[in-house]
Tab-separated table of C-alpha atoms in Angstrom:
chain	number	residue	atom	x	y	z
A	1272	MET	CA	0.000	0.000	0.000
A	1273	ALA	CA	1.408	3.412	-0.966
A	1274	ASP	CA	1.288	6.258	1.522
A	1275	ASP	CA	1.374	9.804	0.127
A	1276	PHE	CA	2.923	12.796	1.891
A	1277	ASP	CA	4.125	16.216	0.848
A	1278	VAL	CA	7.576	15.595	2.275
A	1279	ILE	CA	9.467	12.491	3.404
A	1280	VAL	CA	12.517	12.891	5.637
A	1281	ILE	CA	14.907	9.949	6.072
A	1282	GLY	CA	16.754	10.229	9.377
A	1283	ALA	CA	15.444	11.667	12.642
A	1284	GLY	CA	18.603	13.188	14.046
A	1285	PRO	CA	18.668	16.958	14.643
A	1286	PRO	CA	18.870	17.844	10.913
A	1287	GLY	CA	16.017	15.498	10.040
A	1288	GLU	CA	13.919	16.716	12.951
A	1289	ASN	CA	14.434	20.336	11.912
A	1290	ALA	CA	13.608	19.677	8.273
A	1291	ALA	CA	10.465	17.778	9.230
A	1292	GLY	CA	9.415	20.397	11.773
A	1293	ARG	CA	10.002	23.320	9.410
A	1294	CYS	CA	7.854	21.719	6.721
A	1295	ALA	CA	5.145	20.666	9.181
A	1296	ASP	CA	4.998	24.187	10.633
A	1297	GLY	CA	4.434	25.409	7.086
A	1298	GLY	CA	1.351	23.240	6.765
A	1299	LEU	CA	2.793	20.291	4.847
A	1300	ALA	CA	2.094	16.602	5.491
A	1301	VAL	CA	5.382	15.048	6.610
A	1302	ALA	CA	6.662	11.511	7.195
A	1303	LEU	CA	9.821	11.033	9.269
A	1304	VAL	CA	11.642	7.711	8.796
A	1305	GLU	CA	14.054	6.491	11.487
A	1306	ARG	CA	15.681	3.097	12.027
A	1307	GLU	CA	17.139	3.816	15.476
A	1308	LEU	CA	16.260	6.565	17.962
A	1309	VAL	CA	14.484	9.843	17.323
A	1310	GLY	CA	17.118	12.418	18.235
A	1311	GLY	CA	19.926	10.677	16.404
A	1312	GLU	CA	23.656	10.410	17.012
A	1313	CYS	CA	23.993	13.790	18.703
A	1314	SER	CA	21.415	13.112	21.396
A	1315	TYR	CA	22.468	9.605	22.371
A	1316	TRP	CA	26.060	8.901	21.337
A	1317	ALA	CA	27.837	12.169	20.565
A	1318	CYS	CA	27.306	15.799	21.623
A	1319	ILE	CA	25.016	15.335	24.606
A	1320	PRO	CA	26.674	12.360	26.345
A	1321	SER	CA	30.219	13.479	25.575
A	1322	LYS	CA	29.715	16.991	26.937
A	1323	THR	CA	27.968	15.522	29.968
A	1324	LEU	CA	31.028	13.368	30.673
A	1325	ILE	CA	33.360	16.322	30.080
A	1326	ARG	CA	31.496	18.621	32.467
A	1327	PRO	CA	32.496	17.161	35.898
A	1328	GLY	CA	36.210	17.445	35.174
A	1329	GLY	CA	35.735	20.938	33.791
A	1330	VAL	CA	33.906	22.111	36.910
A	1331	LEU	CA	36.640	20.746	39.177
A	1332	ALA	CA	39.364	22.375	37.069
A	1333	ALA	CA	37.521	25.703	37.226
A	1334	ALA	CA	37.138	25.446	41.005
A	1335	ARG	CA	40.832	24.674	41.435
A	1336	ARG	CA	41.697	27.966	39.731
A	1337	VAL	CA	39.807	29.943	42.379
A	1338	PRO	CA	41.418	30.459	45.811
A	1339	GLY	CA	38.819	29.649	48.443
A	1340	ALA	CA	37.019	27.238	46.186
A	1341	ALA	CA	40.175	25.232	45.485
A	1342	GLU	CA	40.503	24.390	49.184
A	1343	ALA	CA	37.038	22.831	49.133
A	1344	VAL	CA	37.983	20.384	46.374
A	1345	THR	CA	39.272	17.569	48.546
A	1346	GLY	CA	37.739	14.427	47.076
A	1347	ARG	CA	37.956	12.544	43.816
A	1348	LEU	CA	35.544	12.826	40.945
A	1349	ASP	CA	32.703	10.289	41.216
A	1350	ALA	CA	32.773	8.513	37.851
A	1351	ALA	CA	29.708	6.417	38.659
A	1352	ALA	CA	27.695	9.572	39.319
A	1353	ALA	CA	28.975	11.071	36.055
A	1354	PHE	CA	27.849	7.981	34.155
A	1355	ALA	CA	24.472	8.137	35.887
A	1356	GLN	CA	24.036	11.756	34.786
A	1357	ARG	CA	24.987	10.700	31.262
A	1358	ASP	CA	22.262	8.045	31.430
A	1359	TYR	CA	19.785	10.698	32.558
A	1360	MET	CA	20.765	13.064	29.735
A	1361	THR	CA	20.343	10.310	27.132
A	1362	SER	CA	17.134	8.999	28.739
A	1363	SER	CA	19.025	5.697	29.004
A	1364	TRP	CA	18.925	5.497	25.195
A	1365	ASN	CA	15.158	5.626	25.059
A	1366	ASP	CA	13.461	8.088	22.709
A	1367	GLN	CA	9.944	8.045	24.160
A	1368	GLY	CA	10.410	11.564	25.467
A	1369	ALA	CA	11.004	12.824	21.923
A	1370	LEU	CA	7.861	11.348	20.501
A	1371	GLY	CA	5.523	13.952	22.013
A	1372	TRP	CA	7.097	16.640	19.851
A	1373	VAL	CA	6.658	14.512	16.718
A	1374	GLU	CA	2.998	13.949	17.550
A	1375	ASP	CA	2.378	17.605	18.410
A	1376	GLU	CA	3.817	18.638	15.025
A	1377	GLY	CA	1.473	16.242	13.240
A	1378	ILE	CA	4.419	14.371	11.753
A	1379	GLU	CA	3.997	10.669	11.029
A	1380	LEU	CA	6.931	8.683	12.424
A	1381	VAL	CA	7.756	5.558	10.421
A	1382	ARG	CA	10.069	3.162	12.262
A	1383	GLY	CA	12.354	1.318	9.881
A	1384	THR	CA	15.169	1.638	7.352
A	1385	GLY	CA	14.299	3.950	4.490
A	1386	ARG	CA	15.905	4.006	1.059
A	1387	LEU	CA	15.056	5.696	-2.205
A	1388	ASP	CA	13.183	3.558	-4.709
A	1389	GLY	CA	12.861	5.836	-7.696
A	1390	GLU	CA	11.578	9.376	-8.127
A	1391	ARG	CA	9.938	10.779	-4.970
A	1392	THR	CA	9.555	7.244	-3.582
A	1393	VAL	CA	10.927	5.782	-0.356
A	1394	ALA	CA	10.781	2.091	0.509
A	1395	VAL	CA	10.877	1.376	4.237
A	1396	GLU	CA	11.932	-1.984	5.665
A	1397	LEU	CA	9.884	-2.286	8.855
A	1398	PRO	CA	11.187	-3.863	12.073
A	1399	ASP	CA	8.764	-6.768	11.717
A	1400	GLY	CA	10.161	-7.636	8.294
A	1401	GLY	CA	7.389	-5.941	6.358
A	1402	ARG	CA	7.703	-3.181	3.796
A	1403	ARG	CA	5.989	0.153	3.393
A	1404	THR	CA	6.171	2.370	0.326
A	1405	LEU	CA	5.967	6.134	0.789
A	1406	THR	CA	5.628	8.706	-1.970
A	1407	ALA	CA	6.340	12.424	-1.756
A	1408	ARG	CA	4.387	15.058	-3.629
A	1409	ARG	CA	7.047	17.741	-3.096
A	1410	ALA	CA	10.364	16.541	-1.701
A	1411	VAL	CA	12.461	13.852	-0.091
A	1412	VAL	CA	15.101	14.993	2.408
A	1413	LEU	CA	18.098	12.782	3.178
A	1414	ALA	CA	19.371	13.332	6.714
A	1415	THR	CA	21.172	10.027	7.134
A	1416	GLY	CA	24.196	11.335	9.014
A	1417	SER	CA	27.615	9.702	9.180
A	1418	ALA	CA	29.375	6.683	10.652
A	1419	PRO	CA	32.832	6.242	12.206
A	1420	ALA	CA	35.611	5.483	9.751
A	1421	ILE	CA	37.887	2.700	10.991
A	1422	PRO	CA	41.344	2.845	9.365
A	1423	PRO	CA	42.562	-0.317	7.583
A	1424	VAL	CA	45.173	-1.106	10.244
A	1425	PRO	CA	45.881	-4.845	10.556
A	1426	GLY	CA	44.042	-6.255	13.565
A	1427	LEU	CA	42.319	-2.990	14.494
A	1428	ALA	CA	38.743	-3.970	13.691
A	1429	GLU	CA	39.239	-7.390	15.306
A	1430	ALA	CA	40.461	-5.706	18.497
A	1431	ARG	CA	36.931	-4.422	19.122
A	1432	PRO	CA	37.894	-0.766	19.610
A	1433	TRP	CA	35.599	1.918	20.902
A	1434	ASP	CA	34.207	4.417	18.461
A	1435	ASN	CA	32.295	7.460	19.722
A	1436	ARG	CA	29.357	5.238	20.664
A	1437	GLY	CA	31.454	2.859	22.707
A	1438	ALA	CA	33.177	5.689	24.535
A	1439	THR	CA	30.110	7.768	25.324
A	1440	ALA	CA	28.155	4.694	26.464
A	1441	ALA	CA	30.973	3.363	28.684
A	1442	THR	CA	30.069	2.149	32.164
A	1443	GLU	CA	33.621	1.916	33.524
A	1444	VAL	CA	36.708	4.102	33.326
A	1445	PRO	CA	39.581	2.234	31.657
A	1446	GLY	CA	42.863	2.274	33.525
A	1447	ARG	CA	44.797	2.658	30.275
A	1448	LEU	CA	43.235	4.384	27.274
A	1449	VAL	CA	44.826	4.856	23.861
A	1450	VAL	CA	43.125	7.299	21.510
A	1451	LEU	CA	43.796	7.169	17.788
A	1452	GLY	CA	43.143	10.594	16.306
A	1453	GLY	CA	43.735	14.150	17.468
A	1454	GLY	CA	40.585	15.861	16.228
A	1455	PRO	CA	37.784	17.235	18.413
A	1456	VAL	CA	36.302	13.837	19.348
A	1457	GLY	CA	39.640	12.291	20.240
A	1458	CYS	CA	40.819	15.299	22.225
A	1459	GLU	CA	37.560	15.796	24.126
A	1460	LEU	CA	37.221	12.168	25.178
A	1461	ALA	CA	40.914	11.758	25.999
A	1462	GLN	CA	40.721	14.579	28.528
A	1463	ALA	CA	37.301	13.522	29.796
A	1464	PHE	CA	38.482	9.999	30.670
A	1465	ARG	CA	41.745	11.240	32.164
A	1466	ARG	CA	39.739	13.471	34.491
A	1467	LEU	CA	37.228	10.703	35.177
A	1468	GLY	CA	40.085	8.570	36.482
A	1469	SER	CA	42.050	6.856	33.693
A	1470	GLN	CA	45.597	6.456	34.952
A	1471	GLU	CA	47.217	6.433	31.524
A	1472	VAL	CA	45.892	8.222	28.448
A	1473	THR	CA	47.856	8.388	25.197
A	1474	VAL	CA	46.751	10.253	22.077
A	1475	VAL	CA	48.319	8.999	18.846
A	1476	VAL	CA	48.251	11.336	15.838
A	1477	ARG	CA	49.604	10.718	12.334
A	1478	GLY	CA	49.993	14.417	11.644
A	1479	GLU	CA	52.101	17.109	13.200
A	1480	ARG	CA	49.653	18.467	15.753
A	1481	LEU	CA	46.351	18.195	17.557
A	1482	LEU	CA	43.269	19.856	16.047
A	1483	ALA	CA	44.896	20.118	12.646
A	1484	ARG	CA	41.937	21.951	11.113
A	1485	GLU	CA	42.273	24.865	13.532
A	1486	GLU	CA	45.001	27.466	14.033
A	1487	PRO	CA	48.390	25.947	14.995
A	1488	PHE	CA	48.444	27.819	18.303
A	1489	ALA	CA	45.174	26.159	19.311
A	1490	GLY	CA	46.549	22.650	18.995
A	1491	ALA	CA	49.757	23.678	20.754
A	1492	GLU	CA	47.838	25.112	23.724
A	1493	VAL	CA	45.674	21.997	24.037
A	1494	ARG	CA	48.738	19.782	23.874
A	1495	ALA	CA	50.470	21.763	26.626
A	1496	ALA	CA	47.367	21.448	28.808
A	1497	PHE	CA	47.137	17.710	28.129
A	1498	GLU	CA	50.752	17.115	29.044
A	1499	SER	CA	50.360	19.120	32.254
A	1500	GLU	CA	47.521	16.736	33.199
A	1501	GLY	CA	49.526	13.615	32.439
A	1502	ILE	CA	48.093	12.882	28.985
A	1503	THR	CA	50.758	11.688	26.546
A	1504	VAL	CA	50.551	13.070	23.017
A	1505	ARG	CA	52.444	11.294	20.238
A	1506	THR	CA	52.381	13.169	16.932
A	1507	ARG	CA	53.835	12.010	13.600
A	1508	THR	CA	53.162	8.463	14.741
A	1509	GLU	CA	51.800	5.633	12.609
A	1510	VAL	CA	49.970	2.608	13.970
A	1511	ALA	CA	51.365	-0.538	12.324
A	1512	SER	CA	49.037	-3.145	13.833
A	1513	VAL	CA	46.801	-3.965	16.788
A	1514	ARG	CA	46.253	-7.254	18.529
A	1515	ARG	CA	43.885	-8.379	21.246
A	1516	ALA	CA	43.021	-11.856	22.424
A	1517	ALA	CA	39.643	-13.177	21.301
A	1518	HIS	CA	38.592	-13.648	24.923
A	1519	GLY	CA	39.294	-10.024	25.770
A	1520	GLY	CA	41.974	-8.446	27.902
A	1521	PRO	CA	44.220	-5.538	26.971
A	1522	ALA	CA	45.005	-4.491	23.413
A	1523	THR	CA	48.554	-4.047	22.188
A	1524	VAL	CA	49.161	-1.252	19.703
A	1525	SER	CA	52.308	-1.659	17.620
A	1526	LEU	CA	53.681	1.632	16.320
A	1527	GLY	CA	55.541	2.312	13.124
A	1528	ASP	CA	58.689	3.295	15.025
A	1529	GLY	CA	58.850	-0.115	16.683
A	1530	GLY	CA	57.309	0.925	19.996
A	1531	GLU	CA	54.227	-0.536	21.626
A	1532	LEU	CA	51.344	0.764	23.706
A	1533	VAL	CA	49.099	-1.373	25.897
A	1534	ALA	CA	45.503	-0.284	26.400
A	1535	ASP	CA	42.560	-1.565	28.375
A	1536	GLU	CA	40.421	0.301	25.855
A	1537	LEU	CA	41.263	1.688	22.426
A	1538	LEU	CA	39.266	4.614	21.035
A	1539	VAL	CA	39.293	5.187	17.285
A	1540	ALA	CA	38.499	8.830	16.486
A	1541	THR	CA	40.075	9.225	13.060
A	1542	GLY	CA	37.114	10.621	11.182
A	1543	ARG	CA	33.656	9.762	9.885
A	1544	ARG	CA	32.124	8.865	6.531
A	1545	PRO	CA	28.716	10.007	5.256
A	1546	ARG	CA	25.978	7.371	5.289
A	1547	THR	CA	25.095	7.500	1.610
A	1548	GLY	CA	26.043	4.074	0.317
A	1549	GLU	CA	22.816	2.260	1.142
A	1550	VAL	CA	20.086	4.842	0.652
A	1551	GLY	CA	19.093	3.885	-2.900
A	1552	LEU	CA	20.827	6.710	-4.732
A	1553	ASP	CA	21.347	4.439	-7.718
A	1554	THR	CA	17.578	4.381	-8.257
A	1555	VAL	CA	17.624	8.122	-8.991
A	1556	GLY	CA	20.837	8.206	-11.020
A	1557	VAL	CA	23.211	9.503	-8.331
A	1558	GLU	CA	26.557	7.868	-7.557
A	1559	ALA	CA	26.614	6.510	-4.011
A	1560	GLY	CA	29.351	6.230	-1.438
A	1561	GLY	CA	30.714	9.693	-0.713
A	1562	PRO	CA	29.219	12.970	0.478
A	1563	LEU	CA	26.291	14.195	-1.582
A	1564	ARG	CA	26.981	17.298	-3.636
A	1565	VAL	CA	24.316	19.930	-3.057
A	1566	ASP	CA	23.643	23.417	-4.357
A	1567	ARG	CA	23.049	26.518	-2.257
A	1568	ARG	CA	19.437	25.423	-1.728
A	1569	LEU	CA	20.573	22.018	-0.411
A	1570	ARG	CA	19.198	20.187	-3.459
A	1571	VAL	CA	21.221	17.144	-4.512
A	1572	GLU	CA	22.989	17.890	-7.777
A	1573	GLY	CA	22.155	15.722	-10.751
A	1574	VAL	CA	18.567	14.932	-9.742
A	1575	GLU	CA	16.105	16.250	-12.296
A	1576	GLY	CA	13.234	18.255	-10.873
A	1577	GLY	CA	15.067	19.425	-7.736
A	1578	TRP	CA	12.984	17.263	-5.380
A	1579	LEU	CA	15.842	15.543	-3.510
A	1580	PHE	CA	17.586	17.392	-0.661
A	1581	ALA	CA	20.483	16.404	1.616
A	1582	VAL	CA	21.192	18.014	4.991
A	1583	GLY	CA	23.650	17.324	7.793
A	1584	ASP	CA	26.687	15.064	7.717
A	1585	CYS	CA	25.590	13.198	4.588
A	1586	ASN	CA	26.387	16.202	2.372
A	1587	GLY	CA	29.873	16.722	3.819
A	1588	LEU	CA	29.628	20.517	3.998
A	1589	ALA	CA	30.135	20.874	7.745
A	1590	PRO	CA	29.706	17.768	9.936
A	1591	LEU	CA	28.433	19.659	12.967
A	1592	THR	CA	25.020	19.356	14.599
A	1593	HIS	CA	24.253	23.057	14.524
A	1594	MET	CA	25.201	23.327	10.861
A	1595	GLY	CA	22.997	20.360	9.972
A	1596	LYS	CA	20.100	22.007	11.769
A	1597	TYR	CA	20.765	25.254	9.914
A	1598	GLN	CA	20.841	23.437	6.575
A	1599	ALA	CA	17.565	21.738	7.478
A	1600	ARG	CA	15.880	25.071	8.107
A	1601	VAL	CA	17.128	26.387	4.758
A	1602	ALA	CA	15.956	23.246	2.946
A	1603	GLY	CA	12.589	23.433	4.680
A	1604	ASP	CA	12.131	27.011	3.547
A	1605	VAL	CA	13.052	26.101	-0.039
A	1606	ILE	CA	10.533	23.243	0.005
A	1607	LEU	CA	7.908	25.674	1.295
A	1608	GLY	CA	8.569	27.945	-1.677
A	1609	ARG	CA	10.459	30.643	0.190
A	1610	ASP	CA	13.504	32.460	-1.180
A	1611	ALA	CA	16.199	30.788	0.919
A	1612	ALA	CA	19.802	29.775	0.341
A	1613	ASP	CA	22.712	28.376	2.356
A	1614	VAL	CA	25.160	31.132	3.289
A	1615	ALA	CA	26.774	29.940	6.523
A	1616	ASP	CA	28.404	26.823	5.056
A	1617	HIS	CA	30.459	29.030	2.781
A	1618	GLY	CA	32.764	30.895	5.155
A	1619	VAL	CA	30.769	31.310	8.366
A	1620	ILE	CA	31.002	27.911	10.091
A	1621	PRO	CA	31.226	28.222	13.909
A	1622	ARG	CA	32.763	25.346	15.865
A	1623	VAL	CA	33.787	24.558	19.437
A	1624	THR	CA	36.105	21.868	20.780
A	1625	PHE	CA	35.140	21.356	24.433
A	1626	THR	CA	38.584	20.637	25.804
A	1627	ASP	CA	40.177	22.661	28.593
A	1628	PRO	CA	41.292	25.049	27.176
A	1629	GLN	CA	38.377	25.251	24.797
A	1630	VAL	CA	39.003	26.027	21.139
A	1631	CYS	CA	36.293	28.140	19.515
A	1632	ALA	CA	36.453	29.378	15.948
A	1633	VAL	CA	34.368	30.735	13.093
A	1634	GLY	CA	35.280	31.263	9.466
A	1635	PRO	CA	38.577	30.277	7.851
A	1636	THR	CA	41.945	29.850	9.523
A	1637	GLU	CA	44.708	32.282	8.649
A	1638	ALA	CA	46.230	29.807	6.192
A	1639	GLU	CA	42.880	29.185	4.495
A	1640	ALA	CA	42.151	32.898	4.171
A	1641	ARG	CA	45.551	33.595	2.650
A	1642	ARG	CA	45.136	30.738	0.168
A	1643	ALA	CA	41.829	32.342	-0.841
A	1644	GLY	CA	43.678	35.574	-1.605
A	1645	VAL	CA	42.279	37.697	1.224
A	1646	ASP	CA	44.255	40.873	1.989
A	1647	LEU	CA	44.607	39.834	5.595
A	1648	LYS	CA	45.617	41.443	8.862
A	1649	VAL	CA	45.892	39.126	11.865
A	1650	VAL	CA	45.185	40.604	15.296
A	1651	ARG	CA	45.814	38.739	18.556
A	1652	THR	CA	45.531	39.346	22.265
A	1653	ASP	CA	45.810	37.287	25.429
A	1654	THR	CA	42.430	35.835	26.456
A	1655	GLY	CA	43.548	35.973	30.072
A	1656	GLY	CA	44.680	39.585	29.891
A	1657	VAL	CA	41.362	41.234	30.766
A	1658	ALA	CA	39.751	41.819	34.157
A	1659	GLY	CA	36.906	39.450	33.359
A	1660	ALA	CA	39.422	36.608	33.111
A	1661	TYR	CA	41.155	37.569	36.358
A	1662	VAL	CA	37.958	37.223	38.358
A	1663	GLN	CA	37.426	33.764	36.888
A	1664	GLY	CA	40.510	32.579	38.775
A	1665	ASN	CA	44.265	32.313	38.573
A	1666	GLY	CA	46.144	30.949	35.609
A	1667	ILE	CA	43.532	31.813	32.990
A	1668	ALA	CA	45.332	31.782	29.658
A	1669	GLY	CA	44.642	31.471	25.974
A	1670	THR	CA	44.651	33.391	22.720
A	1671	SER	CA	42.019	35.552	21.033
A	1672	GLN	CA	42.482	36.253	17.340
A	1673	LEU	CA	40.647	38.120	14.604
A	1674	LEU	CA	41.247	37.843	10.874
A	1675	VAL	CA	40.475	41.163	9.183
A	1676	ASP	CA	39.888	41.603	5.473
A	1677	GLN	CA	41.762	44.852	4.903
A	1678	ALA	CA	40.049	45.630	1.632
A	1679	ARG	CA	36.573	45.522	3.170
A	1680	ARG	CA	37.569	46.289	6.778
A	1681	VAL	CA	35.440	43.453	8.157
A	1682	VAL	CA	36.176	40.418	10.305
A	1683	VAL	CA	36.244	37.211	8.234
A	1684	GLY	CA	37.419	34.782	10.926
A	1685	ALA	CA	38.046	34.481	14.654
A	1686	THR	CA	39.540	32.006	17.107
A	1687	PHE	CA	39.312	32.041	20.896
A	1688	THR	CA	41.125	29.657	23.220
A	1689	GLY	CA	40.908	29.454	26.998
A	1690	PRO	CA	38.756	27.983	29.740
A	1691	GLU	CA	34.999	28.288	29.132
A	1692	VAL	CA	35.277	30.774	26.266
A	1693	GLN	CA	32.588	29.188	24.085
A	1694	GLU	CA	30.144	32.020	24.723
A	1695	LEU	CA	32.544	34.455	23.061
A	1696	LEU	CA	32.018	32.733	19.753
A	1697	HIS	CA	28.535	33.863	18.819
A	1698	SER	CA	29.486	37.540	18.841
A	1699	ALA	CA	32.237	36.684	16.363
A	1700	THR	CA	29.797	34.659	14.280
A	1701	VAL	CA	27.421	37.635	14.118
A	1702	ALA	CA	30.292	39.919	13.092
A	1703	VAL	CA	31.412	37.546	10.337
A	1704	ALA	CA	27.934	36.659	9.059
A	1705	GLY	CA	26.794	40.282	9.188
A	1706	GLN	CA	30.008	41.642	7.652
A	1707	VAL	CA	29.951	44.365	10.281
A	1708	PRO	CA	32.388	47.176	9.433
A	1709	LEU	CA	35.140	47.584	12.034
A	1710	GLU	CA	34.206	51.205	12.572
A	1711	ARG	CA	30.706	50.081	13.555
A	1712	LEU	CA	31.938	47.103	15.557
A	1713	TRP	CA	33.959	49.531	17.667
A	1714	HIS	CA	30.688	50.816	19.118
A	1715	ALA	CA	29.643	47.370	20.391
A	1716	VAL	CA	30.843	48.029	23.946
A	1717	PRO	CA	31.732	44.907	25.989
A	1718	SER	CA	30.449	44.813	29.546
A	1719	PHE	CA	32.936	45.060	32.413
A	1720	PRO	CA	34.284	42.850	33.871
A	1721	THR	CA	33.638	40.101	31.323
A	1722	VAL	CA	35.988	38.084	29.161
A	1723	SER	CA	34.236	39.696	26.181
A	1724	GLU	CA	36.479	42.683	26.799
A	1725	VAL	CA	39.003	40.862	24.615
A	1726	TRP	CA	36.992	42.343	21.731
A	1727	LEU	CA	38.014	45.825	22.853
A	1728	ARG	CA	41.646	44.757	23.155
A	1729	LEU	CA	41.574	43.199	19.689
A	1730	LEU	CA	40.129	46.310	18.073
A	1731	GLU	CA	42.617	48.510	19.927
A	1732	THR	CA	45.435	46.274	18.718
A	1733	TYR	CA	44.103	46.633	15.180
A	1734	GLY	CA	44.417	50.398	15.570
A	1735	LEU	CA	40.904	51.694	16.296
């Protein structure tokens, strides 16, 4: 039996939810297809649980910077309580609490695995083995997300390593943890487990530095903080092989330089791949396997009629929850017939790595901007050099940087590092997205004493 809707959304993570909600709010009949949990990777295995596990160690570190509070920190972090809070934040991996919103929006939730089956048609394999065919009058939106990419290292897959799901769903703190990968996921979870009680944590990186997609100083500051906490960072290091007994026990990681590491748990955080290989793209004439190419209206290129959209990780533009949600809102508006286009994915991508120090950035790095031919002036100041940082405690450090397009006299990029500086980022995002002239930005007066006063220092350093 065929079921007709205006819009069919495959994938009920944050991008899929936002696309479905936007269309439903506009009066369209929407079906939302999900094979796992409504709320997706972010809610149950990524952003929410990881930041929940990071938070206890961050609070203790902040307290230890404050005389008077530091003296009250006399016990050890309670890992069991942290895991219990993680369970609460993920609803113990139960999505019943999310279903009320779906019902209130008038969206029909279809449990099962959805794949394209020709123009504007989605075939859903139901949990009971049945099949349901859905057709869309206006659009189909792919919001299928991404999956961890496991490198082809001999013995690695057989060693049963953690990926982000294994790490964020852990019930015990490993005594020895080896992390492969120095990007945001690897760095965040390495520090989280060290602070939760892991005695040995080693981060292994093939490249030259941590957080390679951010400014070099950001990775250097995170590395210094890690090493001060007893986390070992090994850059320019290849993993030759991994072995672990079939019955369990520790894993042995053999390195390209002949050394070995022994780990009770091994976390692979070396990247993700878009889930596009099994969504039926061949039935609509699109090559499957990699990220889906989309235009500024989030329509998949090469599909006649412009009815197929892709939002979130599956299009490869910016694999971040907030960017997927933004793309979903744009796609929803396009489907509703509004004049909308994706702007933020093309030079205005905000991102935060929740390590201590945090690394917050928007727009290109200095190297990227110079490669693009921008007439650039780089302005930096010490994040800890303002009164607002002093009152946060002792030892507050970090770097605040603006990238200024000299020809237009606007900010095109910004990076902030330091403890708990994530709330500085949105002001930079507004400045970049709004292309606010520096002479006007000068009149945005930061409150005293807040860390936001670094904006004043940056503009003074520029010469205003």
